[in-house]
Coordinates of C-alpha atoms and ligand atoms in Angstrom, one line a residue:
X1 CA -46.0 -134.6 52.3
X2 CA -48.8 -134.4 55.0
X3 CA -50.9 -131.8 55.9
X4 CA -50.1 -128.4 57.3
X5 CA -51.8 -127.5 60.0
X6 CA -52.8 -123.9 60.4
X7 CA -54.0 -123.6 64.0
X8 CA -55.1 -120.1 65.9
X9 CA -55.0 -119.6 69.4
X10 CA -58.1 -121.1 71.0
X11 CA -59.8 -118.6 73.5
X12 CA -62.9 -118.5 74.7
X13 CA -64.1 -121.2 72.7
X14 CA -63.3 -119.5 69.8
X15 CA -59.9 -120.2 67.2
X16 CA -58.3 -116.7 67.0
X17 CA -55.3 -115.1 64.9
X18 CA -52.8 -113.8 67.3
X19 CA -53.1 -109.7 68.0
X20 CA -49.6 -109.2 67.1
X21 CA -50.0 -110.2 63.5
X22 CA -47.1 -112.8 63.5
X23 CA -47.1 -116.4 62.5
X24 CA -44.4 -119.1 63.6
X25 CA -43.4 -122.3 61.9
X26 CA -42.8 -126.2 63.0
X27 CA -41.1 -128.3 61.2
X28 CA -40.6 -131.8 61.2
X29 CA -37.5 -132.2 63.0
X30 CA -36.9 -135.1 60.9
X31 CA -37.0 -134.0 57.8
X32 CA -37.5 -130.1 57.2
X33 CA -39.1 -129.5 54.1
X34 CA -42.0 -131.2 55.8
X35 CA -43.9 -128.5 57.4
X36 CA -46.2 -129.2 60.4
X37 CA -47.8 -126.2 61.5
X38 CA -47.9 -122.8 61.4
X39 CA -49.2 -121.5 64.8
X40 CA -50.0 -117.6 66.3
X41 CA -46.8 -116.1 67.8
X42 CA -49.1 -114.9 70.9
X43 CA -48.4 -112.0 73.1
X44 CA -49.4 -110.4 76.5
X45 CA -52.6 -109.1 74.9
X46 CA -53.7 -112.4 73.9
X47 CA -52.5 -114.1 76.9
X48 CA -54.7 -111.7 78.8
X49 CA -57.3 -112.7 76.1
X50 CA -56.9 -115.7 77.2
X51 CA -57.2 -115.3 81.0
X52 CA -60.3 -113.3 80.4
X53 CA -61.6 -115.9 79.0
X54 CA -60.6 -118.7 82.0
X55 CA -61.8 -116.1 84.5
X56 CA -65.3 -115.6 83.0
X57 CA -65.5 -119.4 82.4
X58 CA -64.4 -120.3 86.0
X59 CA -67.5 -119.6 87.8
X60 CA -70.5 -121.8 85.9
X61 CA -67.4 -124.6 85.7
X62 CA -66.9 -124.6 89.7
X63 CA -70.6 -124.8 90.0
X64 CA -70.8 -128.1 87.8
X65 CA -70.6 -131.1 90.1
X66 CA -67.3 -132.7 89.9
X67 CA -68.7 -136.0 88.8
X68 CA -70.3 -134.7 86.2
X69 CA -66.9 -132.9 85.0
X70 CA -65.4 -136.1 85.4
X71 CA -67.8 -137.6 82.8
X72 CA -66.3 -135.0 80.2
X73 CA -63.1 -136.3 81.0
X74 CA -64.1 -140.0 80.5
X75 CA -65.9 -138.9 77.5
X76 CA -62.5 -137.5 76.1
X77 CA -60.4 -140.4 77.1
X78 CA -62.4 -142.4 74.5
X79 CA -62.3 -140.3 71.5
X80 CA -58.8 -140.3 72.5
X81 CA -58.5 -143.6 72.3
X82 CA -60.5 -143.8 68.8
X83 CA -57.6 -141.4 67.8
X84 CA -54.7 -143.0 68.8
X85 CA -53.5 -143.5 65.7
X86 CA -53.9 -140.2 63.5
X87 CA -52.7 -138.2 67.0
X88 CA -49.6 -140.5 67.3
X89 CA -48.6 -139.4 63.7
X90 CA -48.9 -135.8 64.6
X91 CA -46.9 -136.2 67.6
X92 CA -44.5 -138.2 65.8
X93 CA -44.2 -135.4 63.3
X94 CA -43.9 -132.7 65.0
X95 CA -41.2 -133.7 67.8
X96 CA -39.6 -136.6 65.9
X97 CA -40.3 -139.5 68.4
X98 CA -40.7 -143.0 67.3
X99 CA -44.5 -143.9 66.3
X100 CA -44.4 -146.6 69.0
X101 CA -43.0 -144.3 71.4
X102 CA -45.9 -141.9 70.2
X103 CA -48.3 -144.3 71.1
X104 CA -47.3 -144.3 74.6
X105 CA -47.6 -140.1 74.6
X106 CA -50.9 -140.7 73.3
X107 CA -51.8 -144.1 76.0
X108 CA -50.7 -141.9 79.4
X109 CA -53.3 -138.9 78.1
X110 CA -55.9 -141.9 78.0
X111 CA -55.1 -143.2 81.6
X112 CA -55.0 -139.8 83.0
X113 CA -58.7 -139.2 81.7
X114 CA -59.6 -141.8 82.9
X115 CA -57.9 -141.6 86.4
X116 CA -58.6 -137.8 86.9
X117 CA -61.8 -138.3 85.8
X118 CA -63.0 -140.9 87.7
X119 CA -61.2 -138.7 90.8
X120 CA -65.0 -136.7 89.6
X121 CA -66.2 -139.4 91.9
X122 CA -64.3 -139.4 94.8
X123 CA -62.2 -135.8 95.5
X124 CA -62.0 -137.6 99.2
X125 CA -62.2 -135.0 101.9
X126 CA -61.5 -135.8 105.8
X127 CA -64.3 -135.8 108.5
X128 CA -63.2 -136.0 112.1
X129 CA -65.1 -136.4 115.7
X130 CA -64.9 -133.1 117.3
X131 CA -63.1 -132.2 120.4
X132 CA -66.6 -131.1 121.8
X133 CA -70.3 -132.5 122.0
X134 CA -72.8 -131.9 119.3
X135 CA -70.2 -130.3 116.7
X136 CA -69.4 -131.9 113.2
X137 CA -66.1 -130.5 111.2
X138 CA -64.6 -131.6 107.8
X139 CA -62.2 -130.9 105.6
X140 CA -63.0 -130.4 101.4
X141 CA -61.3 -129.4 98.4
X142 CA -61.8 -126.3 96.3
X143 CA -61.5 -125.1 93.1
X144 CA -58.5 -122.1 93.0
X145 CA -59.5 -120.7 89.9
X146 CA -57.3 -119.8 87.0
X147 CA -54.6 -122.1 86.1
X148 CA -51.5 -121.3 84.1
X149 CA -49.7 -123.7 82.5
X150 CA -46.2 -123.8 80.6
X151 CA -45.2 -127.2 79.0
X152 CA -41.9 -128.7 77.3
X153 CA -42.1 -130.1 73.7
X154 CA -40.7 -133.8 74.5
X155 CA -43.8 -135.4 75.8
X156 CA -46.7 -132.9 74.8
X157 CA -49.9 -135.0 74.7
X158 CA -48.4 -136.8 78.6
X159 CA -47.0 -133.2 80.1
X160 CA -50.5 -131.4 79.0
X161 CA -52.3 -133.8 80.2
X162 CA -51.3 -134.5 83.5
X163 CA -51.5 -130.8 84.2
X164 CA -54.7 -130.0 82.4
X165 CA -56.7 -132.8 83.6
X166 CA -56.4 -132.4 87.2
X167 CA -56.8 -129.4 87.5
X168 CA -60.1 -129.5 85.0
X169 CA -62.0 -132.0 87.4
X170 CA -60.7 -130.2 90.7
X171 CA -63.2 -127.1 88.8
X172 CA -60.3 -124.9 87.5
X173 CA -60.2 -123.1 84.1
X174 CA -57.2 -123.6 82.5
X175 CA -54.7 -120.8 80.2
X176 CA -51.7 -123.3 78.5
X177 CA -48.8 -122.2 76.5
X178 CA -47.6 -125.2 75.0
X179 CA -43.9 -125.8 74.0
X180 CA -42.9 -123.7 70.6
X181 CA -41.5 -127.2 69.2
X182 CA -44.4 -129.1 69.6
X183 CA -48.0 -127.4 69.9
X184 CA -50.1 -129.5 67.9
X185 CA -50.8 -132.6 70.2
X186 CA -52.3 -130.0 72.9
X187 CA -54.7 -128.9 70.1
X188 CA -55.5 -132.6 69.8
X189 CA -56.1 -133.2 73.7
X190 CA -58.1 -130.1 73.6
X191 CA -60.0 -131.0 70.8
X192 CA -60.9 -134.3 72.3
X193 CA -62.1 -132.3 75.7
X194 CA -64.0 -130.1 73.7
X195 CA -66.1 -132.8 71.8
X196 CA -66.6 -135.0 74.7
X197 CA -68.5 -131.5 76.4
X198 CA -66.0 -128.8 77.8
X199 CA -67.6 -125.6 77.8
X200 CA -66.1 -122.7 75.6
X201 CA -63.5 -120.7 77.8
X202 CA -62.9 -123.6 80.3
X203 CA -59.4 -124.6 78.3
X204 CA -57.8 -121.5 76.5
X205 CA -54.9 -122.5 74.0
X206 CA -51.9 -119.6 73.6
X207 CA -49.2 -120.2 71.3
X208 CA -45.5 -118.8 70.9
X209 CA -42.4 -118.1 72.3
X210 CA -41.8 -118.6 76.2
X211 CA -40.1 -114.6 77.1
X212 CA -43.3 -113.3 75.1
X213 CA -46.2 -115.5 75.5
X214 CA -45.1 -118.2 78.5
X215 CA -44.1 -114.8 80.7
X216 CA -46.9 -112.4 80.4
X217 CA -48.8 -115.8 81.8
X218 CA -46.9 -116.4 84.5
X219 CA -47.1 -112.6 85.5
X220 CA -51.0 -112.3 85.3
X221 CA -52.5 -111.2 88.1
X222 CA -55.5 -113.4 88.0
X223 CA -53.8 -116.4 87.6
X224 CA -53.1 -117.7 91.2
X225 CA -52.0 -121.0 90.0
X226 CA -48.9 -121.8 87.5
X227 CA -47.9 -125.6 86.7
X228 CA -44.5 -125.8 84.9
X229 CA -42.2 -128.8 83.2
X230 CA -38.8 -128.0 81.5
X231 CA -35.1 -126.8 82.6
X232 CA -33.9 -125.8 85.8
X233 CA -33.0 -122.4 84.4
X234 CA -36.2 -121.1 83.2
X235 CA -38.5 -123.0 86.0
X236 CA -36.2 -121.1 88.4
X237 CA -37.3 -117.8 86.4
X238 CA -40.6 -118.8 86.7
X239 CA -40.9 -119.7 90.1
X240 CA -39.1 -116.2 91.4
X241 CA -41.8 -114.0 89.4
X242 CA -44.3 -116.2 90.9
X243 CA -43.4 -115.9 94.4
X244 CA -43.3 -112.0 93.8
X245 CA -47.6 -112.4 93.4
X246 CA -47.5 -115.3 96.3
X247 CA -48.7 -117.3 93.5
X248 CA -49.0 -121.3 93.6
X249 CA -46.0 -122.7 91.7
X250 CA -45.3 -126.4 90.5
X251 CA -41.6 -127.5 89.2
X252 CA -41.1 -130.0 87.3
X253 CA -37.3 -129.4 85.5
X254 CA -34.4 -131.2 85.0
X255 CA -32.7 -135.0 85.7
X256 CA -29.3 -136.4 85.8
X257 CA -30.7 -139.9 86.4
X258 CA -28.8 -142.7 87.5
X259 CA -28.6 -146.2 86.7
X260 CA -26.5 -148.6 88.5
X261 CA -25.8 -152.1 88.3
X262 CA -24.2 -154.5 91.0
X263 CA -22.3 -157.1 90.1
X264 CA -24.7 -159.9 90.8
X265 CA -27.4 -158.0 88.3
X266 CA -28.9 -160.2 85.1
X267 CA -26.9 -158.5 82.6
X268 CA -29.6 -159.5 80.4
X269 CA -32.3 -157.4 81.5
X270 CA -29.5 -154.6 82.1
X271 CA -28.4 -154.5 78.8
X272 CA -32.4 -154.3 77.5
X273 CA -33.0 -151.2 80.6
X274 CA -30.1 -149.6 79.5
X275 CA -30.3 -149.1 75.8
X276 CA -33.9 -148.1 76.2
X277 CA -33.9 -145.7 78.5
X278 CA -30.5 -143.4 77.4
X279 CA -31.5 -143.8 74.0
X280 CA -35.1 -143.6 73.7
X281 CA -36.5 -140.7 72.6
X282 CA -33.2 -139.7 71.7
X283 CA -32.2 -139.1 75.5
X284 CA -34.6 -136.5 75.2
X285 CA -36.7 -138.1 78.6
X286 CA -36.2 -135.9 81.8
X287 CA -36.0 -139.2 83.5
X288 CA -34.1 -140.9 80.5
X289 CA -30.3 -142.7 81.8
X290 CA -27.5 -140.5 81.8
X291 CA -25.0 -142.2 84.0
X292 CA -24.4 -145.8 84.4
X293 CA -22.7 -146.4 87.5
X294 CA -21.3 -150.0 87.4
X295 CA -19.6 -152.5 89.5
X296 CA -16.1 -152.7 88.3
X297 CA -16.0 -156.7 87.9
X298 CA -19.2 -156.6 85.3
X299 CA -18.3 -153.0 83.7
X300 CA -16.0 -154.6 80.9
X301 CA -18.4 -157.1 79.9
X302 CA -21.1 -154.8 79.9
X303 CA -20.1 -151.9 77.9
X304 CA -19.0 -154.7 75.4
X305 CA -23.1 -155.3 75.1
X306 CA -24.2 -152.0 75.4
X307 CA -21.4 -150.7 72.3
X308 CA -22.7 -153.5 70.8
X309 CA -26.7 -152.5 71.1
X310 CA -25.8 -148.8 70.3
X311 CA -24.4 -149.0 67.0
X312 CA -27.0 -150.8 65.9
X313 CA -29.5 -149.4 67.1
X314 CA -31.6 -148.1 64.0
X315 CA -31.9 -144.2 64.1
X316 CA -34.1 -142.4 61.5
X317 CA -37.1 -140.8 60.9
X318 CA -39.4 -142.1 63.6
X319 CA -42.5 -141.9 60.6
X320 CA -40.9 -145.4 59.7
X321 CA -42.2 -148.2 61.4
X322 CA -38.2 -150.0 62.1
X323 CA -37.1 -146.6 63.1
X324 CA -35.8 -147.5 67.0
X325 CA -34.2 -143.9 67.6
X326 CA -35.5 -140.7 65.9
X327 CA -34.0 -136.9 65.3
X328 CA -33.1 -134.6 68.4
X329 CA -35.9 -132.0 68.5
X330 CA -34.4 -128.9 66.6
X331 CA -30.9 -127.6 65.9
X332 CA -30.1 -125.9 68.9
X333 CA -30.5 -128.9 70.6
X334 CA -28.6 -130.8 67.9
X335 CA -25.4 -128.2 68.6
X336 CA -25.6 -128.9 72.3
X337 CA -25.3 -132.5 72.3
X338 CA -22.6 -132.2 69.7
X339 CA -20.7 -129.2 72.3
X340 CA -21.2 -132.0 75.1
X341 CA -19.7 -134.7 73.0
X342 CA -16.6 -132.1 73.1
X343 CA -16.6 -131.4 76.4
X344 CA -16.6 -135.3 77.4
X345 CA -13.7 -135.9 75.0
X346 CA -12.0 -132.7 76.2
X347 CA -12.3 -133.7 80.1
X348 CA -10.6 -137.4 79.0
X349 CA -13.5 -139.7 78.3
X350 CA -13.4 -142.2 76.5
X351 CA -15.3 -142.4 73.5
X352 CA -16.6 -145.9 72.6
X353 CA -19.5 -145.8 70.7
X354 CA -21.3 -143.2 68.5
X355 CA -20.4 -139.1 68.8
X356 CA -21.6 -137.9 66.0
X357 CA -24.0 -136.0 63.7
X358 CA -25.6 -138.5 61.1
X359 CA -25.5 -137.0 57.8
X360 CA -26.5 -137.3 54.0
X361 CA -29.1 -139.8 52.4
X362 CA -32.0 -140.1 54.5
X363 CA -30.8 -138.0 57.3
X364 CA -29.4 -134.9 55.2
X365 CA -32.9 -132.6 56.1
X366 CA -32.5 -134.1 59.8
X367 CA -31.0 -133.6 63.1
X368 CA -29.9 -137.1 63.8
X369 CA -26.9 -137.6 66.0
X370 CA -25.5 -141.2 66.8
X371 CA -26.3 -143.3 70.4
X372 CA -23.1 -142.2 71.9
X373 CA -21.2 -144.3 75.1
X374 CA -18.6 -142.4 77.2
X375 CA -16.5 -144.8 79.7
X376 CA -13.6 -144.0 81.6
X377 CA -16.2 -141.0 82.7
X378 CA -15.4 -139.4 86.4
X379 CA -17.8 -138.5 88.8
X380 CA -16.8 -134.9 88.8
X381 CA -16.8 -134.3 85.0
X382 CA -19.6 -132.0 83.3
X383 CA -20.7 -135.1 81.0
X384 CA -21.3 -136.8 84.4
X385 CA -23.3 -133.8 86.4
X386 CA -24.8 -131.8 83.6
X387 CA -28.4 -132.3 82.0
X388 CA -27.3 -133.2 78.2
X389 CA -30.8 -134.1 77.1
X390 CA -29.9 -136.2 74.3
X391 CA -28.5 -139.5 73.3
X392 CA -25.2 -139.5 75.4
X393 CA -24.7 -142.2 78.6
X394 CA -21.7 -141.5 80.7
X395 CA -20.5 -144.7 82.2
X396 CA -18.5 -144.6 85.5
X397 CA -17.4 -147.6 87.6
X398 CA -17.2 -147.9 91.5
X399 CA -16.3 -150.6 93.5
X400 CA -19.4 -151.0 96.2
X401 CA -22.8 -150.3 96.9
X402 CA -22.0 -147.4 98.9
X403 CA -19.7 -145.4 96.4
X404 CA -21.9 -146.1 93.9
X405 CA -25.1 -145.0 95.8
X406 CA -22.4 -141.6 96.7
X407 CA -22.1 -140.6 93.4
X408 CA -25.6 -141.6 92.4
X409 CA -27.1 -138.7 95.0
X410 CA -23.8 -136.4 94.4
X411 CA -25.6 -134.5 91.9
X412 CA -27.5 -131.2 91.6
X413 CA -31.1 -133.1 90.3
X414 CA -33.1 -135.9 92.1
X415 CA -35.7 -137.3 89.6
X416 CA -35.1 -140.8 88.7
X417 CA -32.3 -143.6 90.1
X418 CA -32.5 -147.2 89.3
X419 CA -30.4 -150.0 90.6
X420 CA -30.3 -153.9 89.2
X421 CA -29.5 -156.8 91.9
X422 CA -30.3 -159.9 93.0
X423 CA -29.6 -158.6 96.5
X424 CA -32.6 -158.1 98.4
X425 CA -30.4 -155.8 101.4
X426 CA -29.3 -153.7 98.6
X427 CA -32.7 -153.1 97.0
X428 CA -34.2 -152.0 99.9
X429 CA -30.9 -150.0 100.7
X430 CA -31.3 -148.3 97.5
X431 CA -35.0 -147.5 97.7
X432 CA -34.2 -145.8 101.0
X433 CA -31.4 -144.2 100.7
X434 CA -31.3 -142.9 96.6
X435 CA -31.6 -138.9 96.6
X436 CA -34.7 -139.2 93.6
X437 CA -38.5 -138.6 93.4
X438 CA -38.8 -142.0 91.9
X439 CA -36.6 -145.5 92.1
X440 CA -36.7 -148.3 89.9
X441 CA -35.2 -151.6 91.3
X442 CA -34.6 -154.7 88.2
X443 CA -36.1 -151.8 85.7
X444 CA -34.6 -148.7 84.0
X445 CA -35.3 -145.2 84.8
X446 CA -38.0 -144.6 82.8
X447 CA -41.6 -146.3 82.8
X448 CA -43.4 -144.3 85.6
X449 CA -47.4 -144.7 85.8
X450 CA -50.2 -142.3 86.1
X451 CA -51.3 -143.8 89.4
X452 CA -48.2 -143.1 91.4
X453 CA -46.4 -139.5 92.8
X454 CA -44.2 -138.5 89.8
X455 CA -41.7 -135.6 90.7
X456 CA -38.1 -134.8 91.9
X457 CA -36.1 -133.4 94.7
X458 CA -33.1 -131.1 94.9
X459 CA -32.6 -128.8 91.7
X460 CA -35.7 -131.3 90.0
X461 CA -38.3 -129.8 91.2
X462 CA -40.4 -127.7 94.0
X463 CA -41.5 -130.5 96.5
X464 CA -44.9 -130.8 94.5
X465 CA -45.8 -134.5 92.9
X466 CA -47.8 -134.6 89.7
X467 CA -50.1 -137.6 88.9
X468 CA -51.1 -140.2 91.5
X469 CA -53.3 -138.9 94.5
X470 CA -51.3 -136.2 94.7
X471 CA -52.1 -134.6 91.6
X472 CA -55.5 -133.3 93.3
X473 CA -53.2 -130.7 95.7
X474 CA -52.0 -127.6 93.6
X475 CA -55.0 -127.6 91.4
X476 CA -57.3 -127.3 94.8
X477 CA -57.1 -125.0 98.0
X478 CA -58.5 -127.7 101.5
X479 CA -61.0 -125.7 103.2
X480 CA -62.1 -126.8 106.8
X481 CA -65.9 -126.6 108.1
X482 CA -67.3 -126.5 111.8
X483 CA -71.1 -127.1 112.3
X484 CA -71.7 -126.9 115.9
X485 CA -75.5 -127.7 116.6
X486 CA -75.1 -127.6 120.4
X487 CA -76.9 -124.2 120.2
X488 CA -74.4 -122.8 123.1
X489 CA -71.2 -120.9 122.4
X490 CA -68.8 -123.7 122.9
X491 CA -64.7 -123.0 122.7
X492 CA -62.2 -125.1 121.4
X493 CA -59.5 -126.0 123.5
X494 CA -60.8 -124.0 126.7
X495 CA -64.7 -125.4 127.9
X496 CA -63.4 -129.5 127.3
X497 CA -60.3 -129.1 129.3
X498 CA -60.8 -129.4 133.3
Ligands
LIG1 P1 -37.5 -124.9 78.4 O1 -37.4 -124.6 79.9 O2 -36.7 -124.3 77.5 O3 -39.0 -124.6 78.0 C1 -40.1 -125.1 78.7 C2 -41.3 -124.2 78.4 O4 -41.1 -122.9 79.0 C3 -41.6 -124.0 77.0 O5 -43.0 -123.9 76.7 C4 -40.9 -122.6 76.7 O6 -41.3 -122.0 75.6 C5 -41.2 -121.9 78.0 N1 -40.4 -120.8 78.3 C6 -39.2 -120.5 77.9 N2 -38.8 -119.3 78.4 C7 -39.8 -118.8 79.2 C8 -40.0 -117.6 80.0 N3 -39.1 -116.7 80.1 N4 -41.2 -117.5 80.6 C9 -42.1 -118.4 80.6 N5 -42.0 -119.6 79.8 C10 -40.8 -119.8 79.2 O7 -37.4 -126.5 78.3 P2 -37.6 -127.4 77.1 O8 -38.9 -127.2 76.4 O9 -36.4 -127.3 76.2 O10 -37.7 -128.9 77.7 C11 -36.6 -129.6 78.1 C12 -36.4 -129.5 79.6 O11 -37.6 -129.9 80.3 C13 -35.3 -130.4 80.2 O12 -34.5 -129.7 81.1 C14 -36.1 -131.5 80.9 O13 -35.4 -132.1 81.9 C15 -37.3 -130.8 81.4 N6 -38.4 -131.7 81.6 C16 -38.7 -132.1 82.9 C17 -39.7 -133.0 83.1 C18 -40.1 -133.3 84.5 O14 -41.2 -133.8 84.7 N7 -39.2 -133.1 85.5 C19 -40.4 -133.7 82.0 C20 -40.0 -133.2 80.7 C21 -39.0 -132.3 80.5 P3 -40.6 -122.3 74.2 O15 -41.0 -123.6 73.8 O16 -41.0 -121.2 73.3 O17 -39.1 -122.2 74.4

């Protein structure tokens, strides 16, 4: 077995043991007798440790010139890259994604030091000609100060740092409870920010439980600024004891994310999309396929491919290099996939591939469950509207464009929507008219880049966009300057008007 990891909260530069005494356990969701890491179950007192810490940090890190906090970041991006390796194996351990898969957790923290970091350089502001003679006036970004931030287990090196990053280079000290299920990789990210320069207290790690240590930070008084990914239920919990303090929040929470096919698509490159984006990372993507919304004439051929694909897909421990599809992250989630199975077959779905746990030999210390196809699935059906965050694609045929673009947007979330044609009118149709925070055309719902807007709309999310230029705007206030040198008293909007 690997090592165990014994990992203290990380405040003010410092690794300390949690004031309440108590300890929590992760586990390799592959195989349980491997143990991961035992962590500090954190409370308020050490999340207001914790802030403390941020706040007295906050003003010697605004002073620092953003380019020169950007170099930090750069810095970090190359020991992460030097690191790829061991911190893909961690990952991989501790929330039971494939290595390769890993890899990519690992490659999106690189591109995002890099990107935010080179934003050190840049940070654009907005001049403008004034209304009125000798008068100069611009707009700049500022730092907001304390930023708190909340994270989900299934992509914790990506989540932490597209949050953390940001917000660093914009001159922000940072407070982050990471997911329970997966804390190690944001002790690896930090680590990495640390060597490359970060200054004690600019980056304050607290462990535990989300109702005991995620609250208390989303509560504090001095933290004006909260950045959260994961479900609908507890982001909505989140955002109302945030707007009680007026306090920034950013949503990121759950998908239902359609994929549909017309009946001129390459069935080819469908079939590929498809079985890579419901069943990687064990469906456990908030952008991953759920539904597959299918012109009728090309449905029967293609669930023939997909059932095809699916039970052969190799699912194991994701330590082993053939693995294609690892464990679901813990047994809660196991059971819920499982109850959804249920309520698919009890609502009249069809079963055709998959539905159920794996068990014995290899997987008997696991939480495996098989890639699982539902046809016959209506629109109106839980399996077809509810988040199941697993390996579970719901398969519903339409007849046109239109219906299927009706049921695509007839849903509560708006994250992700793909569609695969050869039709250039329906592309653009698509793009246009899909209810989602991101569309894919000839590609599956999952792949999105650093460099562009990442977010959803409706139940998905908040209206903010993480990543891409507009990553900059929650982690920085725009402050507007007027320099008149006219040496008169001279009034907008009244002495230029005749
Ligand atoms: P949860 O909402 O259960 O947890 C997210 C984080 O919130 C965890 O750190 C959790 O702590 C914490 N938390 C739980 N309760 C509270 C509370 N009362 N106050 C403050 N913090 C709390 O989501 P999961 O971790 O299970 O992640 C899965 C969800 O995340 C899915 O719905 C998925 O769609 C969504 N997600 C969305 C993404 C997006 O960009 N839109 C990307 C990735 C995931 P703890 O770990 O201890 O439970």
């Amino acid at each position: 077995m690997a090592e165990t990891r014994r990992l203290h909260n990380l405040i003010g530069g410092k690794f300390v043991p949690s004031t309440t005494g108590r300890t929590f356990e992760r586990r390799n969701p592959a195989d349980q007798r491997d143990l991961v890491g035992i962590f500090a179950e954190s409370g308020a007192d050490d999340v207001n440790a914790a802030v403390a810490a941020a706040k007295a940090a906050y003003p010697a890190w605004r002073k620092l010139p953003a380019p020169r906090r950007g170099e930090i970041l750069l810095r970090a991006a190359e020991l992460l890259q030097a690191r790829k390796e061991r911190y893909s194996h961690d990952l991989t351990r501790e929330m039971g994604k494939p290595l390769f898969e890993a890899g990519g957790d690992i490659v999106e923290a690189i591109g995002m030091a890099q990107y935010a970091g080179s934003e050190g350089r840049r940070m654009h502001g907005v001049t403008t000609p004034s209304e009125l003679p000798n008068k100069f006036q611009m707009s700049m970004r500022q730092p907001i100060g304390v930023v708190g931030m909340i994270t989900p287990w299934n992509f914790p090196m990506a989540i932490a740092s597209w949050k953390m990053l940001p917000a660093l280079v914009c001159g922000n000290t940072v407070v982050i409870k990471p997911g329970e299920d997966a804390s190690v990789s944001t002790y690896n990210l930090v680590e990495c920010l640390v060597e490359a320069g970060l200054p004690p207290g600019v980056v304050n790690i607290v462990t535990g439980y989300g109702p005991t240590a995620g609250q208390p930070l989303v509560e504090h008084p001095d933290v004006p600024v909260l950045s959260f990914t994961g479900s609908t239920e507890v982001g909505r919990l989140v955002y109302e004891l945030g707007a009680r303090q007026i306090k920034r929040v950013s949503l990121e929470l759950g998908g239902k994310n359609p994929l549909i096919v017309m009946d001129d698509a390459d069935l080819d490159l469908v079939e590929q999309g498809v079985v890579w984006a419901a069943f990687g990372t064990t469906g456990q993507r908030c952008t991953a396929t759920s539904r597959l919304i299918v012109q009728r004439r090309v449905a029967g051929p293609l669930i023939e491919r997909l059932v095809a694909r699916a039970r052969a897909l190799r699912v194991g421990n994701g330590l082993h290099p053939a693995t294609e599809m690892g464990p679901l992250v813990n047994g809660d989630q196991l059971r819920r996939v499982l109850e959804y199975i249920e309520v698919g077959r009890s609502e009249g779905a069809i079963l055709r591939s998959g539905g159920a746990q794996l068990k014995g030999g290899d997987y008997e210390h696991g939480f495996f469950v098989q890639p699982t196809i539902f046809t016959g699935v209506r629109p109106e059906m839980r399996i077809a509207r509810e988040e199941i965050f697993g390996p579970v694609l719901s398969i519903i045929e339409v007849e046109s464009l239109d219906e299927a673009i009706a049921i695509a947007n007839d849903v509560a979330y708006g994250l992700s929507a793909a569609l695969y044609t050869r039709d250039i009118n329906a592309a653009y149709r698509a793009m246009h008219e899909l209810e989602a925070g991101i569309v894919y055309i000839n590609a599956p719902t999952i792949g999105a880049e650093i460099h562009l807007p990442f977010g959803g709309v409706k139940a998905t999310g908040n209206g903010h966009r993480e990543a891409g230029p507009t990553m900059l705007d929650l982690f920085s206030e725009w402050k507007s300057v007027y320099v008149d040198y006219s040496g008169s008293l001279q009034r907008a909007q009244i002495d230029n008007i005749d």
